[in-house]
């Protein structure tokens, strides 16, 4: 029987060469990834922590050393094996049929691997999206269809091989979670370089990164002859993606059913198994993953053939549209000053409704000026986003009025920078999200005439009149808004005083830890009695830190306390000759007086102070007659000199838990601590992921806090330099100072819940997609 071996078509051969170059580039980047992970684990192992944490870090470091070689070899082999699965013989446009999605019962480990790979790929995709999109379009032009969901060119496919090889090498999945951040950073850097190399290769072959309007979509069963209009086709992929997601969610609920490898997913969306990745994530991580899904749907909507929008190289706006946008910039102030005869400055709900009509009319005007379908689609999406923002009644009307004026500046940047539709961290999105989240907890009365309202107004006016169309102005005013927030959130006298107190608490505890470390180092080789060591490490280091915070490290009192430490060490050492004994006797009253002053500074007085002094004098008496080795005076002088300038030597020591309580705040500042709620760590178990989440909270955001049975709306106002202390201000005037791990525990237990889990622009994008899903004809109409 003769077997036909059709030659590989030249274009498909070129596509295969691209995949081979990508895989070889990835393999060449593995040593750098390995080095970064080893350095990360070495650093992690050297950090202090609980006994369990340190043991886990040592175990992870040791296991990686043992198994990393097998993991790297397995990953490289899996990437190369993926090349075999890529079809390479059919000619472009031959109508390769995507298999119907089928379901099978998957092993738990398979599902977990896909979840972790999807989670890994999402932030990587954000960093490499531009280069990947260019490569995807070039390969699409060669092969006549979009990339399969399992194609090795996709970041999620690259990540899946890494995860699977990790498990096969015998490395624990928990250890992969530990090194996920450095792994994502290094892999993103490698992929960015490899994608660029592949793009350059195809560019030199004359393959441009342009949307191919002739791309064939694989036929779907039962719909071969169905004809749909361009507007309906515009949302076809988004609808399929959502349907697949729903199917996956239902199947997962029935017993971890997932599409078999090879079943298709729409371009740009993580594999549908990523929907199950919501399990085990923090709400912040879940919100981010949902946001990536929304952005993926929007990207697919704008790049489908009906619109033909180039997400990589945006063409300049058509002449008529560019002229209309420029004219609006000049006339913005007068255009928005009145709406239908009503003065906008009254900030009434009626004025906001009229402004929504202005947004709609302006979009219609701009669409009439547009020359391309892509421009019309962008104008419509941006208009729908701002209609959604104007309808957000949790934001005071005074703020929404000013948000409405950002429609045209955002449209200008969206036309010039397609990244606005794919990057959650685009400064235009970040600015609107931050201003919206900060205004969320205010009512119309409290925000009118406030500094926040004035700042938002100033920012909008700056953006409107800025001559450039790109991101620069949004980045400038975003940075300015962050600086404004840092001041605005703590400008009230009571809050400012509390912030000063909290900062001193952290600073004092940090210095105490650092002073203790230095004292241990200095006394390591000196014959000092255990009683003196314990006093210096546990008590006098606190005295030095408190004096340094209150008076300054070079204040005369602080210097005297530092000298007292050196004098105490010398006085407590053996005195073999008469002159030294006489010197001790002569200096003892002054030494004891300074010790009492230091203890009084710590709030140790009365009988407790007398007991401390008696214990020290008893130790000094025993040392006075001791026959042990003496400490040379030059050692004491060297210690005193180092102590005097100790701040020049101490480093950034790893901090433990701060012993925060109301009494310590009263002791440090003398204020009535009953005026605030101090929520200190209590040893409650909390996941590390929750602690990490607590450190990522953004200042200005609003939360519902359930503390001691009372529920309050609070705004995140401040965190200390090391993020050990966090301050929340309630609308009723009370404040909550919460320690880091306790904050993580509150987040974990649902006692602190964000008023919104997703940004204003993501929510607006979701609303826009919903409207277009229901009424697709409006996209290009």
PDB file of N, CA, C and O in Angstrom, residues 515-538 540-541 562 564-570 572-573 631 635-636 638-640 642-643:
ATOM      1  N   UNK A 515      19.973  47.381  67.534  1.00  0.00           N
ATOM      2  CA  UNK A 515      20.894  47.592  68.658  1.00  0.00           C
ATOM      3  C   UNK A 515      21.226  46.269  69.341  1.00  0.00           C
ATOM      4  O   UNK A 515      22.372  46.015  69.735  1.00  0.00           O
ATOM      5  N   UNK A 516      20.218  45.415  69.490  1.00  0.00           N
ATOM      6  CA  UNK A 516      20.452  44.107  70.128  1.00  0.00           C
ATOM      7  C   UNK A 516      21.443  43.281  69.311  1.00  0.00           C
ATOM      8  O   UNK A 516      22.366  42.656  69.862  1.00  0.00           O
ATOM      9  N   UNK A 517      21.253  43.284  67.992  1.00  0.00           N
ATOM     10  CA  UNK A 517      22.168  42.538  67.123  1.00  0.00           C
ATOM     11  C   UNK A 517      23.597  43.054  67.268  1.00  0.00           C
ATOM     12  O   UNK A 517      24.557  42.275  67.383  1.00  0.00           O
ATOM     13  N   UNK A 518      23.746  44.379  67.269  1.00  0.00           N
ATOM     14  CA  UNK A 518      25.085  44.956  67.380  1.00  0.00           C
ATOM     15  C   UNK A 518      25.705  44.676  68.750  1.00  0.00           C
ATOM     16  O   UNK A 518      26.904  44.394  68.840  1.00  0.00           O
ATOM     17  N   UNK A 519      24.923  44.764  69.801  1.00  0.00           N
ATOM     18  CA  UNK A 519      25.445  44.474  71.139  1.00  0.00           C
ATOM     19  C   UNK A 519      25.895  43.014  71.238  1.00  0.00           C
ATOM     20  O   UNK A 519      26.942  42.709  71.838  1.00  0.00           O
ATOM     21  N   UNK A 520      25.121  42.103  70.667  1.00  0.00           N
ATOM     22  CA  UNK A 520      25.522  40.693  70.676  1.00  0.00           C
ATOM     23  C   UNK A 520      26.843  40.502  69.942  1.00  0.00           C
ATOM     24  O   UNK A 520      27.710  39.745  70.376  1.00  0.00           O
ATOM     25  N   UNK A 521      26.990  41.196  68.809  1.00  0.00           N
ATOM     26  CA  UNK A 521      28.225  41.082  68.032  1.00  0.00           C
ATOM     27  C   UNK A 521      29.408  41.621  68.826  1.00  0.00           C
ATOM     28  O   UNK A 521      30.482  41.006  68.864  1.00  0.00           O
ATOM     29  N   UNK A 522      29.231  42.777  69.484  1.00  0.00           N
ATOM     30  CA  UNK A 522      30.337  43.392  70.219  1.00  0.00           C
ATOM     31  C   UNK A 522      30.753  42.572  71.435  1.00  0.00           C
ATOM     32  O   UNK A 522      31.930  42.534  71.796  1.00  0.00           O
ATOM     33  N   UNK A 523      29.796  41.904  72.064  1.00  0.00           N
ATOM     34  CA  UNK A 523      30.098  41.159  73.295  1.00  0.00           C
ATOM     35  C   UNK A 523      30.412  39.691  73.038  1.00  0.00           C
ATOM     36  O   UNK A 523      30.637  38.942  73.988  1.00  0.00           O
ATOM     37  N   UNK A 524      30.430  39.303  71.768  1.00  0.00           N
ATOM     38  CA  UNK A 524      30.577  37.887  71.434  1.00  0.00           C
ATOM     39  C   UNK A 524      31.836  37.271  72.050  1.00  0.00           C
ATOM     40  O   UNK A 524      31.806  36.163  72.591  1.00  0.00           O
ATOM     41  N   UNK A 525      32.951  37.980  71.982  1.00  0.00           N
ATOM     42  CA  UNK A 525      34.225  37.425  72.452  1.00  0.00           C
ATOM     43  C   UNK A 525      34.691  38.027  73.768  1.00  0.00           C
ATOM     44  O   UNK A 525      35.848  37.861  74.155  1.00  0.00           O
ATOM     45  N   UNK A 526      33.822  38.757  74.464  1.00  0.00           N
ATOM     46  CA  UNK A 526      34.181  39.355  75.749  1.00  0.00           C
ATOM     47  C   UNK A 526      33.683  38.499  76.906  1.00  0.00           C
ATOM     48  O   UNK A 526      32.580  37.945  76.837  1.00  0.00           O
ATOM     49  N   UNK A 527      34.459  38.396  77.980  1.00  0.00           N
ATOM     50  CA  UNK A 527      34.027  37.621  79.161  1.00  0.00           C
ATOM     51  C   UNK A 527      33.015  38.415  79.993  1.00  0.00           C
ATOM     52  O   UNK A 527      33.348  38.998  81.039  1.00  0.00           O
ATOM     53  N   UNK A 528      31.770  38.464  79.511  1.00  0.00           N
ATOM     54  CA  UNK A 528      30.718  39.230  80.176  1.00  0.00           C
ATOM     55  C   UNK A 528      29.719  38.262  80.792  1.00  0.00           C
ATOM     56  O   UNK A 528      29.315  37.279  80.167  1.00  0.00           O
ATOM     57  N   UNK A 529      29.304  38.554  82.011  1.00  0.00           N
ATOM     58  CA  UNK A 529      28.375  37.680  82.724  1.00  0.00           C
ATOM     59  C   UNK A 529      27.023  37.618  82.010  1.00  0.00           C
ATOM     60  O   UNK A 529      26.566  38.592  81.409  1.00  0.00           O
ATOM     61  N   UNK A 530      26.358  36.460  82.137  1.00  0.00           N
ATOM     62  CA  UNK A 530      25.083  36.260  81.462  1.00  0.00           C
ATOM     63  C   UNK A 530      24.033  37.259  81.920  1.00  0.00           C
ATOM     64  O   UNK A 530      23.192  37.707  81.118  1.00  0.00           O
ATOM     65  N   UNK A 531      24.071  37.608  83.240  1.00  0.00           N
ATOM     66  CA  UNK A 531      23.072  38.551  83.747  1.00  0.00           C
ATOM     67  C   UNK A 531      23.207  39.923  83.077  1.00  0.00           C
ATOM     68  O   UNK A 531      22.210  40.578  82.760  1.00  0.00           O
ATOM     69  N   UNK A 532      24.444  40.346  82.836  1.00  0.00           N
ATOM     70  CA  UNK A 532      24.684  41.638  82.187  1.00  0.00           C
ATOM     71  C   UNK A 532      24.285  41.557  80.715  1.00  0.00           C
ATOM     72  O   UNK A 532      23.665  42.481  80.169  1.00  0.00           O
ATOM     73  N   UNK A 533      24.613  40.450  80.065  1.00  0.00           N
ATOM     74  CA  UNK A 533      24.227  40.273  78.656  1.00  0.00           C
ATOM     75  C   UNK A 533      22.712  40.366  78.508  1.00  0.00           C
ATOM     76  O   UNK A 533      22.193  41.072  77.626  1.00  0.00           O
ATOM     77  N   UNK A 534      21.979  39.647  79.361  1.00  0.00           N
ATOM     78  CA  UNK A 534      20.533  39.626  79.260  1.00  0.00           C
ATOM     79  C   UNK A 534      19.951  41.020  79.476  1.00  0.00           C
ATOM     80  O   UNK A 534      19.017  41.442  78.765  1.00  0.00           O
ATOM     81  N   UNK A 535      20.503  41.758  80.448  1.00  0.00           N
ATOM     82  CA  UNK A 535      20.015  43.116  80.700  1.00  0.00           C
ATOM     83  C   UNK A 535      20.265  44.030  79.493  1.00  0.00           C
ATOM     84  O   UNK A 535      19.377  44.792  79.090  1.00  0.00           O
ATOM     85  N   UNK A 536      21.433  43.928  78.913  1.00  0.00           N
ATOM     86  CA  UNK A 536      21.747  44.779  77.768  1.00  0.00           C
ATOM     87  C   UNK A 536      20.896  44.427  76.558  1.00  0.00           C
ATOM     88  O   UNK A 536      20.392  45.313  75.857  1.00  0.00           O
ATOM     89  N   UNK A 537      20.701  43.140  76.302  1.00  0.00           N
ATOM     90  CA  UNK A 537      19.983  42.713  75.109  1.00  0.00           C
ATOM     91  C   UNK A 537      18.480  42.981  75.232  1.00  0.00           C
ATOM     92  O   UNK A 537      17.838  43.429  74.261  1.00  0.00           O
ATOM     93  N   UNK A 538      17.902  42.723  76.401  1.00  0.00           N
ATOM     94  CA  UNK A 538      16.450  42.778  76.547  1.00  0.00           C
ATOM     95  C   UNK A 538      15.927  44.120  77.050  1.00  0.00           C
ATOM     96  O   UNK A 538      14.779  44.471  76.777  1.00  0.00           O
ATOM     97  N   UNK A 540      18.316  47.283  77.908  1.00  0.00           N
ATOM     98  CA  UNK A 540      19.028  48.507  77.549  1.00  0.00           C
ATOM     99  C   UNK A 540      18.954  48.818  76.051  1.00  0.00           C
ATOM    100  O   UNK A 540      18.968  49.988  75.655  1.00  0.00           O
ATOM    101  N   UNK A 541      18.853  47.797  75.213  1.00  0.00           N
ATOM    102  CA  UNK A 541      18.663  48.052  73.783  1.00  0.00           C
ATOM    103  C   UNK A 541      17.352  48.801  73.548  1.00  0.00           C
ATOM    104  O   UNK A 541      17.259  49.681  72.679  1.00  0.00           O
ATOM    105  N   UNK A 562      24.313  55.306  75.604  1.00  0.00           N
ATOM    106  CA  UNK A 562      25.225  54.409  74.887  1.00  0.00           C
ATOM    107  C   UNK A 562      26.509  54.201  75.688  1.00  0.00           C
ATOM    108  O   UNK A 562      27.028  53.077  75.788  1.00  0.00           O
ATOM    109  N   UNK A 564      26.768  54.422  78.837  1.00  0.00           N
ATOM    110  CA  UNK A 564      26.421  53.631  80.024  1.00  0.00           C
ATOM    111  C   UNK A 564      26.542  52.136  79.742  1.00  0.00           C
ATOM    112  O   UNK A 564      26.962  51.357  80.607  1.00  0.00           O
ATOM    113  N   UNK A 565      26.178  51.711  78.546  1.00  0.00           N
ATOM    114  CA  UNK A 565      26.295  50.293  78.190  1.00  0.00           C
ATOM    115  C   UNK A 565      27.745  49.838  78.260  1.00  0.00           C
ATOM    116  O   UNK A 565      28.049  48.765  78.819  1.00  0.00           O
ATOM    117  N   UNK A 566      28.662  50.642  77.707  1.00  0.00           N
ATOM    118  CA  UNK A 566      30.080  50.284  77.747  1.00  0.00           C
ATOM    119  C   UNK A 566      30.603  50.312  79.179  1.00  0.00           C
ATOM    120  O   UNK A 566      31.366  49.420  79.604  1.00  0.00           O
ATOM    121  N   UNK A 567      30.185  51.325  79.976  1.00  0.00           N
ATOM    122  CA  UNK A 567      30.641  51.417  81.373  1.00  0.00           C
ATOM    123  C   UNK A 567      30.154  50.244  82.193  1.00  0.00           C
ATOM    124  O   UNK A 567      30.878  49.734  83.069  1.00  0.00           O
ATOM    125  N   UNK A 568      28.913  49.789  81.933  1.00  0.00           N
ATOM    126  CA  UNK A 568      28.367  48.651  82.679  1.00  0.00           C
ATOM    127  C   UNK A 568      29.150  47.384  82.375  1.00  0.00           C
ATOM    128  O   UNK A 568      29.429  46.579  83.275  1.00  0.00           O
ATOM    129  N   UNK A 569      29.506  47.187  81.107  1.00  0.00           N
ATOM    130  CA  UNK A 569      30.300  46.005  80.734  1.00  0.00           C
ATOM    131  C   UNK A 569      31.642  46.022  81.456  1.00  0.00           C
ATOM    132  O   UNK A 569      32.105  45.006  81.989  1.00  0.00           O
ATOM    133  N   UNK A 570      32.283  47.192  81.491  1.00  0.00           N
ATOM    134  CA  UNK A 570      33.602  47.275  82.162  1.00  0.00           C
ATOM    135  C   UNK A 570      33.459  47.090  83.657  1.00  0.00           C
ATOM    136  O   UNK A 570      34.248  46.369  84.298  1.00  0.00           O
ATOM    137  N   UNK A 572      31.307  45.396  85.253  1.00  0.00           N
ATOM    138  CA  UNK A 572      30.936  44.027  85.597  1.00  0.00           C
ATOM    139  C   UNK A 572      32.022  43.013  85.283  1.00  0.00           C
ATOM    140  O   UNK A 572      31.829  41.816  85.473  1.00  0.00           O
ATOM    141  N   UNK A 573      33.190  43.480  84.805  1.00  0.00           N
ATOM    142  CA  UNK A 573      34.290  42.559  84.536  1.00  0.00           C
ATOM    143  C   UNK A 573      35.221  42.488  85.746  1.00  0.00           C
ATOM    144  O   UNK A 573      35.144  43.308  86.660  1.00  0.00           O
ATOM    145  N   UNK A 631      38.601  42.614  81.188  1.00  0.00           N
ATOM    146  CA  UNK A 631      38.410  43.147  79.833  1.00  0.00           C
ATOM    147  C   UNK A 631      39.310  44.358  79.688  1.00  0.00           C
ATOM    148  O   UNK A 631      39.168  45.328  80.444  1.00  0.00           O
ATOM    149  N   UNK A 635      39.441  47.742  74.766  1.00  0.00           N
ATOM    150  CA  UNK A 635      38.255  47.093  74.208  1.00  0.00           C
ATOM    151  C   UNK A 635      36.985  47.855  74.594  1.00  0.00           C
ATOM    152  O   UNK A 635      36.065  48.007  73.787  1.00  0.00           O
ATOM    153  N   UNK A 636      36.957  48.324  75.852  1.00  0.00           N
ATOM    154  CA  UNK A 636      35.803  49.088  76.317  1.00  0.00           C
ATOM    155  C   UNK A 636      35.680  50.399  75.548  1.00  0.00           C
ATOM    156  O   UNK A 636      34.590  50.798  75.137  1.00  0.00           O
ATOM    157  N   UNK A 638      36.827  51.017  72.539  1.00  0.00           N
ATOM    158  CA  UNK A 638      36.416  50.722  71.165  1.00  0.00           C
ATOM    159  C   UNK A 638      34.910  50.466  71.093  1.00  0.00           C
ATOM    160  O   UNK A 638      34.216  50.909  70.162  1.00  0.00           O
ATOM    161  N   UNK A 639      34.398  49.763  72.114  1.00  0.00           N
ATOM    162  CA  UNK A 639      32.965  49.500  72.165  1.00  0.00           C
ATOM    163  C   UNK A 639      32.182  50.800  72.333  1.00  0.00           C
ATOM    164  O   UNK A 639      31.166  51.027  71.663  1.00  0.00           O
ATOM    165  N   UNK A 640      32.668  51.681  73.217  1.00  0.00           N
ATOM    166  CA  UNK A 640      31.987  52.954  73.453  1.00  0.00           C
ATOM    167  C   UNK A 640      31.961  53.808  72.192  1.00  0.00           C
ATOM    168  O   UNK A 640      30.951  54.447  71.864  1.00  0.00           O
ATOM    169  N   UNK A 642      32.127  52.732  69.065  1.00  0.00           N
ATOM    170  CA  UNK A 642      31.213  52.151  68.077  1.00  0.00           C
ATOM    171  C   UNK A 642      29.757  52.418  68.461  1.00  0.00           C
ATOM    172  O   UNK A 642      28.925  52.714  67.605  1.00  0.00           O
ATOM    173  N   UNK A 643      29.460  52.316  69.756  1.00  0.00           N
ATOM    174  CA  UNK A 643      28.108  52.588  70.208  1.00  0.00           C
ATOM    175  C   UNK A 643      27.695  54.027  69.922  1.00  0.00           C
ATOM    176  O   UNK A 643      26.555  54.306  69.556  1.00  0.00           O
TER     177      UNK A 643
END
